[in-house]
């Protein structure tokens, strides 16, 4: 990536949950960068730590979860002199974090259908975010809200602004949620599986909308999903996660055309194609994600890996290292050096 100053730089992020049954290492040493205006897709099976990673960035992890280690370097002025600030050092309820959440970093939650309050109009909820972060009057905030709703394709926004969420279809609620996230012109938009609960046609419309808005405003996006088809449509750069760790990173074209990590290859092979034979079972990844209380030693993927190296993969933990000029992977197929678990 050419820009030497990332908008967001996550380094060795670790978020653990201390439960009565034991400790869950939901995020265990995750590192990645997001450049200004870039769309970064974080992909992996359910339970691999994608959502916990972005909640850690926003500092909205609920107890008993806690951020154990790592840096979350956010550079809102894009090298304008202030320099990056480490969000990991802020109290989650501090004035600084509340000023950043919703203004500089906005979130489209995983369950947009339930994200709106049913007893307040969508307009009041969007206006609340605008009034909190911008020095405008209530009348000006209402006008900004109407313009945002119009921008995301809500028909008759001057009327819909006074509607309740339960009066809107799923697609319109999704658009209204995007309007709320974009209300204060954030520099970074985090979309946590925003197309999961909507039909395929609406999903395509939402993806096109996000991509168009991203290009218009030069907003960076972190797109969380388990759907590699969605990643292919919207992402510029991909982070592949498994059991709280980063398995592979690289530009989207490289990941799809030349995947390096066995886990990435297995994910791609499981996608149906138009060349698939009728009624022939799709390839699957053997086994399942290990129980969080029973993490395997060494590489977390080794019990399911077709390229397992005995006494290496199950004994030591590979680190994320470059394997070419564009891709990095955590795999002993490419690196001899290992780090003790």
Tab-separated table of C-alpha atoms in Angstrom, residues 150-269:
chain	number	residue	atom	x	y	z
A	150	UNK	CA	-32.241	10.969	0.170
A	151	UNK	CA	-28.564	10.176	-0.454
A	152	UNK	CA	-28.985	6.548	0.539
A	153	UNK	CA	-32.040	6.117	-1.690
A	154	UNK	CA	-34.934	6.351	0.766
A	155	UNK	CA	-37.980	7.532	-1.240
A	156	UNK	CA	-39.875	10.618	0.008
A	157	UNK	CA	-37.338	11.286	2.797
A	158	UNK	CA	-39.280	14.340	3.984
A	159	UNK	CA	-42.073	11.926	4.956
A	160	UNK	CA	-40.016	8.891	5.955
A	161	UNK	CA	-38.071	10.939	8.496
A	162	UNK	CA	-41.123	10.816	10.779
A	163	UNK	CA	-41.669	7.078	10.342
A	164	UNK	CA	-40.928	4.454	12.981
A	165	UNK	CA	-38.565	1.614	12.152
A	166	UNK	CA	-41.361	-0.975	12.224
A	167	UNK	CA	-43.156	0.959	9.479
A	168	UNK	CA	-40.250	0.401	7.072
A	169	UNK	CA	-39.270	-2.644	5.045
A	170	UNK	CA	-35.999	-4.430	5.768
A	171	UNK	CA	-34.250	-2.719	2.864
A	172	UNK	CA	-35.402	0.743	3.927
A	173	UNK	CA	-34.356	0.116	7.531
A	174	UNK	CA	-30.945	-0.915	6.261
A	175	UNK	CA	-30.675	2.283	4.214
A	176	UNK	CA	-31.788	4.371	7.195
A	177	UNK	CA	-29.114	2.711	9.328
A	178	UNK	CA	-26.494	3.590	6.710
A	179	UNK	CA	-27.811	7.172	6.703
A	180	UNK	CA	-27.349	7.302	10.483
A	181	UNK	CA	-23.794	5.956	10.226
A	182	UNK	CA	-22.912	8.529	7.539
A	183	UNK	CA	-24.734	11.425	9.220
A	184	UNK	CA	-21.552	13.014	10.595
A	185	UNK	CA	-19.260	12.243	7.631
A	186	UNK	CA	-17.083	9.654	9.418
A	187	UNK	CA	-13.574	8.987	8.209
A	188	UNK	CA	-14.000	5.268	8.934
A	189	UNK	CA	-17.206	3.263	8.523
A	190	UNK	CA	-17.412	-0.207	10.074
A	191	UNK	CA	-20.051	-2.456	8.507
A	192	UNK	CA	-20.596	-5.604	10.586
A	193	UNK	CA	-22.295	-8.102	8.248
A	194	UNK	CA	-24.850	-5.493	7.095
A	195	UNK	CA	-26.313	-7.699	4.355
A	196	UNK	CA	-26.960	-10.847	6.411
A	197	UNK	CA	-30.678	-10.356	7.096
A	198	UNK	CA	-31.786	-9.080	3.678
A	199	UNK	CA	-32.604	-10.759	0.388
A	200	UNK	CA	-30.110	-11.118	-2.453
A	201	UNK	CA	-31.580	-8.336	-4.612
A	202	UNK	CA	-31.559	-5.833	-1.745
A	203	UNK	CA	-28.078	-7.028	-0.783
A	204	UNK	CA	-26.762	-6.106	-4.229
A	205	UNK	CA	-28.375	-2.671	-3.957
A	206	UNK	CA	-26.860	-2.081	-0.500
A	207	UNK	CA	-23.389	-3.116	-1.693
A	208	UNK	CA	-23.608	-0.766	-4.690
A	209	UNK	CA	-24.831	1.997	-2.399
A	210	UNK	CA	-21.942	1.546	0.041
A	211	UNK	CA	-19.395	1.463	-2.758
A	212	UNK	CA	-20.827	4.615	-4.387
A	213	UNK	CA	-20.961	6.494	-1.082
A	214	UNK	CA	-17.420	5.409	-0.290
A	215	UNK	CA	-16.190	6.799	-3.590
A	216	UNK	CA	-18.141	10.056	-3.196
A	217	UNK	CA	-16.925	10.800	0.336
A	218	UNK	CA	-13.588	8.924	0.252
A	219	UNK	CA	-14.665	7.116	3.420
A	220	UNK	CA	-12.612	4.127	4.531
A	221	UNK	CA	-14.683	1.018	5.248
A	222	UNK	CA	-14.049	-2.104	7.302
A	223	UNK	CA	-16.498	-4.691	5.963
A	224	UNK	CA	-17.078	-7.715	8.201
A	225	UNK	CA	-18.597	-10.821	6.581
A	226	UNK	CA	-18.318	-14.574	6.191
A	227	UNK	CA	-19.443	-14.285	2.546
A	228	UNK	CA	-16.473	-14.246	0.185
A	229	UNK	CA	-18.776	-13.321	-2.695
A	230	UNK	CA	-19.558	-10.040	-0.949
A	231	UNK	CA	-15.852	-9.453	-0.308
A	232	UNK	CA	-15.120	-9.916	-4.018
A	233	UNK	CA	-17.644	-7.200	-4.884
A	234	UNK	CA	-16.705	-4.497	-2.413
A	235	UNK	CA	-13.253	-4.951	-0.833
A	236	UNK	CA	-9.864	-3.630	-1.935
A	237	UNK	CA	-7.880	-5.505	0.710
A	238	UNK	CA	-8.698	-8.690	2.639
A	239	UNK	CA	-7.892	-9.905	6.153
A	240	UNK	CA	-8.637	-13.628	6.669
A	241	UNK	CA	-9.224	-14.585	10.318
A	242	UNK	CA	-9.491	-17.907	12.113
A	243	UNK	CA	-9.971	-18.506	15.845
A	244	UNK	CA	-8.964	-14.973	16.797
A	245	UNK	CA	-5.838	-14.815	14.647
A	246	UNK	CA	-4.991	-13.425	11.197
A	247	UNK	CA	-4.238	-16.218	8.753
A	248	UNK	CA	-3.598	-14.196	5.586
A	249	UNK	CA	-3.747	-10.637	4.267
A	250	UNK	CA	-3.480	-9.191	0.776
A	251	UNK	CA	-5.213	-7.295	-2.033
A	252	UNK	CA	-8.534	-8.833	-3.005
A	253	UNK	CA	-7.350	-9.917	-6.475
A	254	UNK	CA	-4.337	-11.732	-5.020
A	255	UNK	CA	-6.412	-13.439	-2.341
A	256	UNK	CA	-8.932	-14.747	-4.885
A	257	UNK	CA	-6.539	-15.666	-7.674
A	258	UNK	CA	-3.503	-16.807	-5.666
A	259	UNK	CA	-4.505	-17.707	-2.081
A	260	UNK	CA	-1.495	-18.784	-0.048
A	261	UNK	CA	-2.795	-20.048	3.299
A	262	UNK	CA	-4.483	-23.483	3.314
A	263	UNK	CA	-7.452	-21.980	5.200
A	264	UNK	CA	-7.970	-19.280	2.563
A	265	UNK	CA	-7.798	-21.894	-0.190
A	266	UNK	CA	-10.332	-24.076	1.638
A	267	UNK	CA	-12.734	-21.147	2.031
A	268	UNK	CA	-12.531	-20.323	-1.666
A	269	UNK	CA	-12.947	-23.951	-2.752
